[in-house]
mmCIF file with all atom_site columns, C-alpha atoms in Angstrom:
data_model
loop_
_atom_site.group_PDB
_atom_site.id
_atom_site.type_symbol
_atom_site.label_atom_id
_atom_site.label_alt_id
_atom_site.label_comp_id
_atom_site.label_asym_id
_atom_site.label_entity_id
_atom_site.label_seq_id
_atom_site.pdbx_PDB_ins_code
_atom_site.Cartn_x
_atom_site.Cartn_y
_atom_site.Cartn_z
_atom_site.occupancy
_atom_site.B_iso_or_equiv
_atom_site.pdbx_formal_charge
_atom_site.auth_seq_id
_atom_site.auth_comp_id
_atom_site.auth_asym_id
_atom_site.auth_atom_id
_atom_site.pdbx_PDB_model_num
ATOM 1   C CA . ASP A 1 1   ? -50.774 15.026  25.405  1.00 71.00 ? 1   ASP A CA 1
ATOM 2   C CA . THR A 1 2   ? -49.649 16.214  21.791  1.00 73.00 ? 2   THR A CA 1
ATOM 3   C CA . GLU A 1 3   ? -47.944 12.544  21.078  1.00 94.00 ? 3   GLU A CA 1
ATOM 4   C CA . VAL A 1 4   ? -49.149 10.081  18.249  1.00 98.00 ? 4   VAL A CA 1
ATOM 5   C CA . THR A 1 5   ? -48.249 6.826   19.498  1.00 98.00 ? 5   THR A CA 1
ATOM 6   C CA . GLN A 1 6   ? -47.431 4.327   17.703  1.00 98.00 ? 6   GLN A CA 1
ATOM 7   C CA . THR A 1 7   ? -47.223 -0.336  18.508  1.00 98.00 ? 7   THR A CA 1
ATOM 8   C CA . PRO A 1 8   ? -44.785 -1.985  17.952  1.00 98.00 ? 8   PRO A CA 1
ATOM 9   C CA . LYS A 1 9   ? -42.093 0.338   16.573  1.00 97.00 ? 9   LYS A CA 1
ATOM 10  C CA . HIS A 1 10  ? -40.893 -3.408  15.729  1.00 98.00 ? 10  HIS A CA 1
ATOM 11  C CA . LEU A 1 11  ? -42.395 -6.246  13.515  1.00 98.00 ? 11  LEU A CA 1
ATOM 12  C CA . VAL A 1 12  ? -40.750 -9.039  11.949  1.00 97.00 ? 12  VAL A CA 1
ATOM 13  C CA . MET A 1 13  ? -43.592 -11.487 10.781  1.00 96.00 ? 13  MET A CA 1
ATOM 14  C CA . GLY A 1 14  ? -43.597 -14.077 8.020   1.00 94.00 ? 14  GLY A CA 1
ATOM 15  C CA . MET A 1 15  ? -45.689 -14.134 4.340   1.00 94.00 ? 15  MET A CA 1
ATOM 16  C CA . THR A 1 16  ? -48.082 -16.607 6.173   1.00 92.00 ? 16  THR A CA 1
ATOM 17  C CA . ASN A 1 17  ? -48.576 -14.861 9.238   1.00 93.00 ? 17  ASN A CA 1
ATOM 18  C CA . LYS A 1 18  ? -50.958 -12.074 10.567  1.00 96.00 ? 18  LYS A CA 1
ATOM 19  C CA . LYS A 1 19  ? -50.362 -8.369  13.031  1.00 97.00 ? 19  LYS A CA 1
ATOM 20  C CA . SER A 1 20  ? -51.399 -5.394  13.569  1.00 98.00 ? 20  SER A CA 1
ATOM 21  C CA . LEU A 1 21  ? -50.123 -1.769  13.536  1.00 98.00 ? 21  LEU A CA 1
ATOM 22  C CA . LYS A 1 22  ? -51.589 0.435   16.191  1.00 98.00 ? 22  LYS A CA 1
ATOM 23  C CA . CYS A 1 23  ? -51.930 3.588   16.337  1.00 98.00 ? 23  CYS A CA 1
ATOM 24  C CA . GLU A 1 24  ? -52.943 6.076   19.350  1.00 98.00 ? 24  GLU A CA 1
ATOM 25  C CA . GLN A 1 25  ? -54.084 9.575   19.522  1.00 97.00 ? 25  GLN A CA 1
ATOM 26  C CA . HIS A 1 26  ? -55.165 11.927  21.880  1.00 94.00 ? 26  HIS A CA 1
ATOM 27  C CA . MET A 1 27  ? -55.016 15.260  20.757  1.00 95.00 ? 27  MET A CA 1
ATOM 28  C CA . GLY A 1 28  ? -59.120 15.451  19.422  1.00 94.00 ? 28  GLY A CA 1
ATOM 29  C CA . HIS A 1 29  ? -57.470 15.273  15.353  1.00 94.00 ? 29  HIS A CA 1
ATOM 30  C CA . ARG A 1 30  ? -60.157 14.331  13.869  1.00 93.00 ? 30  ARG A CA 1
ATOM 31  C CA . ALA A 1 31  ? -58.533 12.805  10.059  1.00 94.00 ? 31  ALA A CA 1
ATOM 32  C CA . MET A 1 32  ? -55.770 9.887   10.586  1.00 95.00 ? 32  MET A CA 1
ATOM 33  C CA . TYR A 1 33  ? -53.729 8.500   7.485   1.00 96.00 ? 33  TYR A CA 1
ATOM 34  C CA . TRP A 1 34  ? -51.325 5.580   7.359   1.00 97.00 ? 34  TRP A CA 1
ATOM 35  C CA . TYR A 1 35  ? -48.479 6.140   5.614   1.00 97.00 ? 35  TYR A CA 1
ATOM 36  C CA . LYS A 1 36  ? -45.476 4.086   4.406   1.00 98.00 ? 36  LYS A CA 1
ATOM 37  C CA . GLN A 1 37  ? -41.513 5.155   3.977   1.00 98.00 ? 37  GLN A CA 1
ATOM 38  C CA . LYS A 1 38  ? -39.158 3.019   2.081   1.00 97.00 ? 38  LYS A CA 1
ATOM 39  C CA . ALA A 1 39  ? -35.316 4.045   2.886   1.00 96.00 ? 39  ALA A CA 1
ATOM 40  C CA . LYS A 1 40  ? -34.413 7.225   1.513   1.00 94.00 ? 40  LYS A CA 1
ATOM 41  C CA . LYS A 1 41  ? -37.739 8.067   -0.105  1.00 96.00 ? 41  LYS A CA 1
ATOM 42  C CA . PRO A 1 42  ? -40.802 10.172  0.945   1.00 97.00 ? 42  PRO A CA 1
ATOM 43  C CA . PRO A 1 43  ? -43.527 9.178   3.044   1.00 97.00 ? 43  PRO A CA 1
ATOM 44  C CA . GLU A 1 44  ? -46.279 7.904   0.128   1.00 96.00 ? 44  GLU A CA 1
ATOM 45  C CA . LEU A 1 45  ? -50.039 7.890   1.438   1.00 94.00 ? 45  LEU A CA 1
ATOM 46  C CA . MET A 1 46  ? -51.834 5.222   2.280   1.00 96.00 ? 46  MET A CA 1
ATOM 47  C CA . PHE A 1 47  ? -55.464 5.595   3.811   1.00 96.00 ? 47  PHE A CA 1
ATOM 48  C CA . VAL A 1 48  ? -57.244 8.313   5.087   1.00 94.00 ? 48  VAL A CA 1
ATOM 49  C CA . TYR A 1 49  ? -59.714 8.064   7.542   1.00 95.00 ? 49  TYR A CA 1
ATOM 50  C CA . SER A 1 50  ? -61.603 10.828  8.667   1.00 92.00 ? 50  SER A CA 1
ATOM 51  C CA . TYR A 1 51  ? -64.164 11.519  10.586  1.00 93.00 ? 51  TYR A CA 1
ATOM 52  C CA . GLU A 1 52  ? -63.576 7.716   11.127  1.00 95.00 ? 52  GLU A CA 1
ATOM 53  C CA . LYS A 1 53  ? -65.560 7.047   8.202   1.00 94.00 ? 53  LYS A CA 1
ATOM 54  C CA . LEU A 1 54  ? -62.089 5.508   5.293   1.00 94.00 ? 54  LEU A CA 1
ATOM 55  C CA . SER A 1 55  ? -62.588 8.867   3.118   1.00 90.00 ? 55  SER A CA 1
ATOM 56  C CA . ILE A 1 56  ? -58.837 7.501   1.013   1.00 88.00 ? 56  ILE A CA 1
ATOM 57  C CA . ASN A 1 57  ? -58.033 4.644   -0.391  1.00 89.00 ? 57  ASN A CA 1
ATOM 58  C CA . GLU A 1 58  ? -54.632 5.503   -2.383  1.00 87.00 ? 58  GLU A CA 1
ATOM 59  C CA . SER A 1 59  ? -54.574 1.884   -4.258  1.00 90.00 ? 59  SER A CA 1
ATOM 60  C CA . VAL A 1 60  ? -53.106 0.083   -1.570  1.00 95.00 ? 60  VAL A CA 1
ATOM 61  C CA . PRO A 1 61  ? -52.331 -3.709  -2.094  1.00 96.00 ? 61  PRO A CA 1
ATOM 62  C CA . SER A 1 62  ? -56.405 -5.955  -0.308  1.00 95.00 ? 62  SER A CA 1
ATOM 63  C CA . ARG A 1 63  ? -53.755 -6.925  2.089   1.00 97.00 ? 63  ARG A CA 1
ATOM 64  C CA . PHE A 1 64  ? -53.252 -4.169  3.736   1.00 98.00 ? 64  PHE A CA 1
ATOM 65  C CA . SER A 1 65  ? -56.276 -3.542  5.880   1.00 97.00 ? 65  SER A CA 1
ATOM 66  C CA . PRO A 1 66  ? -57.037 -0.408  7.543   1.00 98.00 ? 66  PRO A CA 1
ATOM 67  C CA . GLU A 1 67  ? -59.170 0.555   10.793  1.00 97.00 ? 67  GLU A CA 1
ATOM 68  C CA . CYS A 1 68  ? -59.727 3.236   12.798  1.00 97.00 ? 68  CYS A CA 1
ATOM 69  C CA . PRO A 1 69  ? -63.027 1.769   16.121  1.00 96.00 ? 69  PRO A CA 1
ATOM 70  C CA . ASN A 1 70  ? -62.814 5.332   17.214  1.00 94.00 ? 70  ASN A CA 1
ATOM 71  C CA . SER A 1 71  ? -61.725 8.913   17.379  1.00 92.00 ? 71  SER A CA 1
ATOM 72  C CA . SER A 1 72  ? -58.739 8.386   19.020  1.00 96.00 ? 72  SER A CA 1
ATOM 73  C CA . LEU A 1 73  ? -57.713 4.834   17.178  1.00 98.00 ? 73  LEU A CA 1
ATOM 74  C CA . LEU A 1 74  ? -56.032 3.492   14.026  1.00 98.00 ? 74  LEU A CA 1
ATOM 75  C CA . ASN A 1 75  ? -55.101 -0.177  13.434  1.00 98.00 ? 75  ASN A CA 1
ATOM 76  C CA . LEU A 1 76  ? -53.959 -1.765  9.927   1.00 98.00 ? 76  LEU A CA 1
ATOM 77  C CA . HIS A 1 77  ? -54.268 -5.324  9.631   1.00 98.00 ? 77  HIS A CA 1
ATOM 78  C CA . LEU A 1 78  ? -51.143 -6.964  7.287   1.00 97.00 ? 78  LEU A CA 1
ATOM 79  C CA . HIS A 1 79  ? -51.015 -10.422 6.278   1.00 96.00 ? 79  HIS A CA 1
ATOM 80  C CA . ALA A 1 80  ? -50.129 -12.179 3.095   1.00 95.00 ? 80  ALA A CA 1
ATOM 81  C CA . LEU A 1 81  ? -47.124 -9.478  3.587   1.00 96.00 ? 81  LEU A CA 1
ATOM 82  C CA . GLN A 1 82  ? -44.470 -9.028  1.137   1.00 96.00 ? 82  GLN A CA 1
ATOM 83  C CA . PRO A 1 83  ? -41.110 -9.324  1.288   1.00 97.00 ? 83  PRO A CA 1
ATOM 84  C CA . GLU A 1 84  ? -41.275 -5.374  -1.063  1.00 97.00 ? 84  GLU A CA 1
ATOM 85  C CA . ASP A 1 85  ? -43.934 -4.639  1.884   1.00 97.00 ? 85  ASP A CA 1
ATOM 86  C CA . SER A 1 86  ? -40.789 -4.011  4.538   1.00 98.00 ? 86  SER A CA 1
ATOM 87  C CA . ALA A 1 87  ? -40.534 0.167   4.647   1.00 98.00 ? 87  ALA A CA 1
ATOM 88  C CA . LEU A 1 88  ? -41.060 2.049   7.960   1.00 98.00 ? 88  LEU A CA 1
ATOM 89  C CA . TYR A 1 89  ? -45.194 2.429   9.026   1.00 98.00 ? 89  TYR A CA 1
ATOM 90  C CA . LEU A 1 90  ? -45.896 6.135   9.486   1.00 98.00 ? 90  LEU A CA 1
ATOM 91  C CA . CYS A 1 91  ? -48.740 7.358   11.085  1.00 98.00 ? 91  CYS A CA 1
ATOM 92  C CA . ALA A 1 92  ? -50.300 10.298  11.659  1.00 97.00 ? 92  ALA A CA 1
ATOM 93  C CA . SER A 1 93  ? -53.224 12.648  12.406  1.00 96.00 ? 93  SER A CA 1
ATOM 94  C CA . SER A 1 94  ? -54.526 15.620  12.422  1.00 94.00 ? 94  SER A CA 1
ATOM 95  C CA . ARG A 1 95  ? -57.282 18.266  12.401  1.00 91.00 ? 95  ARG A CA 1
ATOM 96  C CA . ASP A 1 96  ? -59.545 17.509  9.944   1.00 77.00 ? 96  ASP A CA 1
ATOM 97  C CA . GLY A 1 97  ? -60.530 19.719  6.739   1.00 69.00 ? 97  GLY A CA 1
ATOM 98  C CA . GLY A 1 98  ? -57.018 19.710  5.335   1.00 70.00 ? 98  GLY A CA 1
ATOM 99  C CA . ASN A 1 99  ? -55.378 23.109  6.122   1.00 81.00 ? 99  ASN A CA 1
ATOM 100 C CA . TYR A 1 100 ? -53.964 21.906  9.619   1.00 87.00 ? 100 TYR A CA 1
ATOM 101 C CA . GLY A 1 101 ? -50.432 20.887  9.507   1.00 93.00 ? 101 GLY A CA 1
ATOM 102 C CA . TYR A 1 102 ? -49.869 17.238  10.516  1.00 95.00 ? 102 TYR A CA 1
ATOM 103 C CA . THR A 1 103 ? -48.535 15.170  13.745  1.00 97.00 ? 103 THR A CA 1
ATOM 104 C CA . PHE A 1 104 ? -47.065 11.786  13.379  1.00 97.00 ? 104 PHE A CA 1
ATOM 105 C CA . GLY A 1 105 ? -45.687 9.337   15.534  1.00 98.00 ? 105 GLY A CA 1
ATOM 106 C CA . SER A 1 106 ? -42.438 7.833   15.477  1.00 97.00 ? 106 SER A CA 1
ATOM 107 C CA . GLY A 1 107 ? -43.371 4.352   13.412  1.00 98.00 ? 107 GLY A CA 1
ATOM 108 C CA . THR A 1 108 ? -43.469 0.697   12.814  1.00 98.00 ? 108 THR A CA 1
ATOM 109 C CA . ARG A 1 109 ? -40.056 -0.595  11.126  1.00 98.00 ? 109 ARG A CA 1
ATOM 110 C CA . LEU A 1 110 ? -41.653 -3.322  9.246   1.00 98.00 ? 110 LEU A CA 1
ATOM 111 C CA . THR A 1 111 ? -39.819 -7.234  8.143   1.00 98.00 ? 111 THR A CA 1
ATOM 112 C CA . VAL A 1 112 ? -41.462 -8.896  5.824   1.00 97.00 ? 112 VAL A CA 1
ATOM 113 C CA . VAL A 1 113 ? -38.799 -12.803 5.749   1.00 96.00 ? 113 VAL A CA 1
ATOM 114 C CA . GLY B 2 1   ? -51.469 12.227  -10.619 1.00 60.00 ? 1   GLY B CA 1
ATOM 115 C CA . GLN B 2 2   ? -49.606 14.827  -8.207  1.00 67.00 ? 2   GLN B CA 1
ATOM 116 C CA . GLN B 2 3   ? -45.576 15.076  -8.951  1.00 83.00 ? 3   GLN B CA 1
ATOM 117 C CA . VAL B 2 4   ? -43.104 17.070  -5.925  1.00 91.00 ? 4   VAL B CA 1
ATOM 118 C CA . MET B 2 5   ? -40.046 17.509  -7.103  1.00 94.00 ? 5   MET B CA 1
ATOM 119 C CA . GLN B 2 6   ? -37.367 18.934  -5.091  1.00 97.00 ? 6   GLN B CA 1
ATOM 120 C CA . ILE B 2 7   ? -33.320 20.259  -4.953  1.00 97.00 ? 7   ILE B CA 1
ATOM 121 C CA . PRO B 2 8   ? -31.818 18.977  -4.264  1.00 98.00 ? 8   PRO B CA 1
ATOM 122 C CA . GLN B 2 9   ? -31.348 15.874  -3.558  1.00 97.00 ? 9   GLN B CA 1
ATOM 123 C CA . TYR B 2 10  ? -28.201 16.507  -0.902  1.00 97.00 ? 10  TYR B CA 1
ATOM 124 C CA . GLN B 2 11  ? -26.301 19.390  -0.156  1.00 98.00 ? 11  GLN B CA 1
ATOM 125 C CA . HIS B 2 12  ? -23.992 18.711  2.356   1.00 98.00 ? 12  HIS B CA 1
ATOM 126 C CA . VAL B 2 13  ? -23.091 22.349  4.080   1.00 98.00 ? 13  VAL B CA 1
ATOM 127 C CA . GLN B 2 14  ? -20.539 24.140  5.976   1.00 98.00 ? 14  GLN B CA 1
ATOM 128 C CA . GLU B 2 15  ? -21.839 24.806  9.626   1.00 98.00 ? 15  GLU B CA 1
ATOM 129 C CA . GLY B 2 16  ? -22.760 28.186  9.476   1.00 98.00 ? 16  GLY B CA 1
ATOM 130 C CA . GLU B 2 17  ? -23.018 28.392  5.649   1.00 98.00 ? 17  GLU B CA 1
ATOM 131 C CA . ASP B 2 18  ? -26.130 29.558  4.393   1.00 98.00 ? 18  ASP B CA 1
ATOM 132 C CA . PHE B 2 19  ? -28.347 25.859  2.905   1.00 98.00 ? 19  PHE B CA 1
ATOM 133 C CA . THR B 2 20  ? -31.478 26.086  -0.036  1.00 98.00 ? 20  THR B CA 1
ATOM 134 C CA . THR B 2 21  ? -33.665 23.518  -0.925  1.00 98.00 ? 21  THR B CA 1
ATOM 135 C CA . TYR B 2 22  ? -36.984 23.836  -3.923  1.00 98.00 ? 22  TYR B CA 1
ATOM 136 C CA . CYS B 2 23  ? -39.669 22.564  -4.153  1.00 97.00 ? 23  CYS B CA 1
ATOM 137 C CA . ASN B 2 24  ? -41.867 22.422  -7.584  1.00 96.00 ? 24  ASN B CA 1
ATOM 138 C CA . SER B 2 25  ? -45.178 21.272  -8.090  1.00 93.00 ? 25  SER B CA 1
ATOM 139 C CA . SER B 2 26  ? -46.564 18.907  -11.339 1.00 89.00 ? 26  SER B CA 1
ATOM 140 C CA . THR B 2 27  ? -50.123 20.996  -9.987  1.00 89.00 ? 27  THR B CA 1
ATOM 141 C CA . THR B 2 28  ? -51.179 24.258  -8.696  1.00 91.00 ? 28  THR B CA 1
ATOM 142 C CA . LEU B 2 29  ? -51.358 23.451  -4.736  1.00 91.00 ? 29  LEU B CA 1
ATOM 143 C CA . SER B 2 30  ? -53.726 24.817  -2.052  1.00 90.00 ? 30  SER B CA 1
ATOM 144 C CA . ASN B 2 31  ? -51.373 24.764  0.401   1.00 91.00 ? 31  ASN B CA 1
ATOM 145 C CA . ILE B 2 32  ? -47.720 23.056  1.525   1.00 94.00 ? 32  ILE B CA 1
ATOM 146 C CA . GLN B 2 33  ? -45.967 22.211  4.150   1.00 96.00 ? 33  GLN B CA 1
ATOM 147 C CA . TRP B 2 34  ? -43.020 22.044  5.859   1.00 98.00 ? 34  TRP B CA 1
ATOM 148 C CA . TYR B 2 35  ? -41.727 18.699  7.150   1.00 98.00 ? 35  TYR B CA 1
ATOM 149 C CA . LYS B 2 36  ? -37.952 18.107  8.284   1.00 98.00 ? 36  LYS B CA 1
ATOM 150 C CA . GLN B 2 37  ? -37.196 14.047  9.644   1.00 98.00 ? 37  GLN B CA 1
ATOM 151 C CA . ARG B 2 38  ? -34.009 13.792  11.462  1.00 98.00 ? 38  ARG B CA 1
ATOM 152 C CA . PRO B 2 39  ? -31.936 10.472  11.302  1.00 96.00 ? 39  PRO B CA 1
ATOM 153 C CA . GLY B 2 40  ? -34.185 7.099   12.514  1.00 95.00 ? 40  GLY B CA 1
ATOM 154 C CA . GLY B 2 41  ? -37.070 10.275  12.698  1.00 97.00 ? 41  GLY B CA 1
ATOM 155 C CA . HIS B 2 42  ? -40.051 10.803  12.145  1.00 98.00 ? 42  HIS B CA 1
ATOM 156 C CA . PRO B 2 43  ? -42.275 13.621  9.957   1.00 98.00 ? 43  PRO B CA 1
ATOM 157 C CA . VAL B 2 44  ? -41.863 17.136  12.156  1.00 98.00 ? 44  VAL B CA 1
ATOM 158 C CA . PHE B 2 45  ? -44.652 20.019  10.489  1.00 97.00 ? 45  PHE B CA 1
ATOM 159 C CA . LEU B 2 46  ? -42.457 23.359  10.295  1.00 98.00 ? 46  LEU B CA 1
ATOM 160 C CA . ILE B 2 47  ? -45.022 25.277  9.062   1.00 97.00 ? 47  ILE B CA 1
ATOM 161 C CA . GLN B 2 48  ? -47.918 25.876  6.332   1.00 96.00 ? 48  GLN B CA 1
ATOM 162 C CA . LEU B 2 49  ? -48.502 27.883  3.756   1.00 96.00 ? 49  LEU B CA 1
ATOM 163 C CA . VAL B 2 50  ? -51.286 28.868  2.338   1.00 93.00 ? 50  VAL B CA 1
ATOM 164 C CA . LYS B 2 51  ? -51.365 32.477  -0.065  1.00 95.00 ? 51  LYS B CA 1
ATOM 165 C CA . SER B 2 52  ? -49.865 33.134  -3.396  1.00 96.00 ? 52  SER B CA 1
ATOM 166 C CA . GLY B 2 53  ? -47.037 34.830  -2.323  1.00 97.00 ? 53  GLY B CA 1
ATOM 167 C CA . GLU B 2 54  ? -46.401 34.372  0.656   1.00 97.00 ? 54  GLU B CA 1
ATOM 168 C CA . VAL B 2 55  ? -43.483 34.799  3.096   1.00 98.00 ? 55  VAL B CA 1
ATOM 169 C CA . LYS B 2 56  ? -42.957 33.249  7.108   1.00 98.00 ? 56  LYS B CA 1
ATOM 170 C CA . LYS B 2 57  ? -39.573 32.991  9.078   1.00 98.00 ? 57  LYS B CA 1
ATOM 171 C CA . GLN B 2 58  ? -38.795 30.997  11.848  1.00 97.00 ? 58  GLN B CA 1
ATOM 172 C CA . LYS B 2 59  ? -35.348 31.980  13.340  1.00 97.00 ? 59  LYS B CA 1
ATOM 173 C CA . ARG B 2 60  ? -33.152 31.136  10.846  1.00 98.00 ? 60  ARG B CA 1
ATOM 174 C CA . LEU B 2 61  ? -35.389 29.346  8.384   1.00 98.00 ? 61  LEU B CA 1
ATOM 175 C CA . THR B 2 62  ? -37.035 30.933  5.537   1.00 98.00 ? 62  THR B CA 1
ATOM 176 C CA . PHE B 2 63  ? -40.194 29.696  3.235   1.00 98.00 ? 63  PHE B CA 1
ATOM 177 C CA . GLN B 2 64  ? -41.557 30.561  0.472   1.00 98.00 ? 64  GLN B CA 1
ATOM 178 C CA . PHE B 2 65  ? -44.398 30.027  -1.628  1.00 98.00 ? 65  PHE B CA 1
ATOM 179 C CA . GLY B 2 66  ? -44.886 31.306  -5.272  1.00 97.00 ? 66  GLY B CA 1
ATOM 180 C CA . GLU B 2 67  ? -47.365 33.039  -6.783  1.00 96.00 ? 67  GLU B CA 1
ATOM 181 C CA . ALA B 2 68  ? -48.708 30.648  -8.961  1.00 95.00 ? 68  ALA B CA 1
ATOM 182 C CA . LYS B 2 69  ? -48.871 28.119  -5.779  1.00 94.00 ? 69  LYS B CA 1
ATOM 183 C CA . LYS B 2 70  ? -46.709 25.753  -7.974  1.00 94.00 ? 70  LYS B CA 1
ATOM 184 C CA . ASN B 2 71  ? -43.422 26.062  -6.071  1.00 96.00 ? 71  ASN B CA 1
ATOM 185 C CA . SER B 2 72  ? -41.180 26.118  -2.722  1.00 98.00 ? 72  SER B CA 1
ATOM 186 C CA . SER B 2 73  ? -38.475 27.955  -1.180  1.00 98.00 ? 73  SER B CA 1
ATOM 187 C CA . LEU B 2 74  ? -36.713 26.796  1.954   1.00 98.00 ? 74  LEU B CA 1
ATOM 188 C CA . HIS B 2 75  ? -34.000 28.545  3.120   1.00 98.00 ? 75  HIS B CA 1
ATOM 189 C CA . ILE B 2 76  ? -31.642 28.054  6.089   1.00 98.00 ? 76  ILE B CA 1
ATOM 190 C CA . THR B 2 77  ? -29.189 30.642  7.802   1.00 98.00 ? 77  THR B CA 1
ATOM 191 C CA . ALA B 2 78  ? -25.653 30.153  8.699   1.00 98.00 ? 78  ALA B CA 1
ATOM 192 C CA . THR B 2 79  ? -26.305 26.409  9.260   1.00 98.00 ? 79  THR B CA 1
ATOM 193 C CA . GLN B 2 80  ? -25.465 23.778  12.840  1.00 98.00 ? 80  GLN B CA 1
ATOM 194 C CA . THR B 2 81  ? -24.951 20.434  13.470  1.00 97.00 ? 81  THR B CA 1
ATOM 195 C CA . THR B 2 82  ? -28.715 20.288  14.846  1.00 97.00 ? 82  THR B CA 1
ATOM 196 C CA . ASP B 2 83  ? -29.756 22.060  11.448  1.00 98.00 ? 83  ASP B CA 1
ATOM 197 C CA . VAL B 2 84  ? -28.792 18.049  9.528   1.00 98.00 ? 84  VAL B CA 1
ATOM 198 C CA . GLY B 2 85  ? -31.895 16.208  8.248   1.00 98.00 ? 85  GLY B CA 1
ATOM 199 C CA . THR B 2 86  ? -34.223 15.867  5.702   1.00 98.00 ? 86  THR B CA 1
ATOM 200 C CA . TYR B 2 87  ? -36.615 18.735  4.409   1.00 98.00 ? 87  TYR B CA 1
ATOM 201 C CA . PHE B 2 88  ? -39.801 16.992  2.342   1.00 98.00 ? 88  PHE B CA 1
ATOM 202 C CA . CYS B 2 89  ? -42.641 19.665  0.666   1.00 98.00 ? 89  CYS B CA 1
ATOM 203 C CA . ALA B 2 90  ? -45.444 18.562  1.256   1.00 96.00 ? 90  ALA B CA 1
ATOM 204 C CA . GLY B 2 91  ? -48.600 19.421  -0.937  1.00 92.00 ? 91  GLY B CA 1
ATOM 205 C CA . ARG B 2 92  ? -52.498 19.315  -1.174  1.00 87.00 ? 92  ARG B CA 1
ATOM 206 C CA . GLU B 2 93  ? -54.454 20.316  -4.479  1.00 78.00 ? 93  GLU B CA 1
ATOM 207 C CA . GLN B 2 94  ? -57.392 20.438  -3.145  1.00 71.00 ? 94  GLN B CA 1
ATOM 208 C CA . THR B 2 95  ? -58.707 23.052  -0.692  1.00 62.00 ? 95  THR B CA 1
ATOM 209 C CA . GLY B 2 96  ? -59.465 20.983  2.708   1.00 62.00 ? 96  GLY B CA 1
ATOM 210 C CA . ALA B 2 97  ? -58.659 17.969  0.315   1.00 70.00 ? 97  ALA B CA 1
ATOM 211 C CA . ASN B 2 98  ? -56.623 15.883  3.242   1.00 74.00 ? 98  ASN B CA 1
ATOM 212 C CA . ASN B 2 99  ? -53.758 13.817  0.896   1.00 83.00 ? 99  ASN B CA 1
ATOM 213 C CA . LEU B 2 100 ? -51.123 15.580  1.593   1.00 89.00 ? 100 LEU B CA 1
ATOM 214 C CA . PHE B 2 101 ? -48.226 14.543  -0.640  1.00 91.00 ? 101 PHE B CA 1
ATOM 215 C CA . PHE B 2 102 ? -44.698 14.692  0.043   1.00 95.00 ? 102 PHE B CA 1
ATOM 216 C CA . GLY B 2 103 ? -41.882 15.407  -2.014  1.00 96.00 ? 103 GLY B CA 1
ATOM 217 C CA . THR B 2 104 ? -39.248 14.481  -2.407  1.00 96.00 ? 104 THR B CA 1
ATOM 218 C CA . GLY B 2 105 ? -36.742 15.415  -0.335  1.00 97.00 ? 105 GLY B CA 1
ATOM 219 C CA . THR B 2 106 ? -33.994 17.315  0.661   1.00 98.00 ? 106 THR B CA 1
ATOM 220 C CA . ARG B 2 107 ? -30.665 15.323  2.739   1.00 98.00 ? 107 ARG B CA 1
ATOM 221 C CA . LEU B 2 108 ? -28.754 18.008  4.211   1.00 98.00 ? 108 LEU B CA 1
ATOM 222 C CA . THR B 2 109 ? -25.577 17.283  6.491   1.00 98.00 ? 109 THR B CA 1
ATOM 223 C CA . VAL B 2 110 ? -23.607 20.273  8.084   1.00 98.00 ? 110 VAL B CA 1
ATOM 224 C CA . ILE B 2 111 ? -20.339 19.146  8.722   1.00 97.00 ? 111 ILE B CA 1
ATOM 225 C CA . PRO B 2 112 ? -19.234 20.872  11.761  1.00 95.00 ? 112 PRO B CA 1
#
């Protein structure tokens, strides 16, 4: 299995809702990432997990809460989002150590209304 | 913080023409990667360059890492319609660091 699977593919949520994005990989990768991508912009790094521990938080607002239950799963919990948080949320994984390419999932397209 | 700029922002070429995108970092990079994102798709890893002055080829694609490890280029020979997409370089400052930052991207359109 050489894929990163993200669910759901599309999500519409209100500003008072709580929702979660899910990401799964079975490649034995020990580093997992969340990126946010606005239209016609590059992906922006949000969080990095290394061996199931949060190693990097790029000053992301607390309304985004990541979780890594095990080495194959990565979640992003969303609460009280703003319309400007609407974007494509990409999960990626890689072998740890910083010298490997990332495998990206197809993303969750989030719309906050 | 780290800034990685790419030029041009957009490029339209006739099928069969060559294409080059340039990537420039404000800081020295430990390595650089290149990704391709098709319209409506997700980034797909193409290659990684690590050594100063390194040149790698993949069929019609040639990747180069500058001597100072602050710039890189991707050259496509004889473009095809399947080359359409946005090409991103992505770099990290520290060896082994897991924080990969993407360049601004170059969107390539190929006119048949």
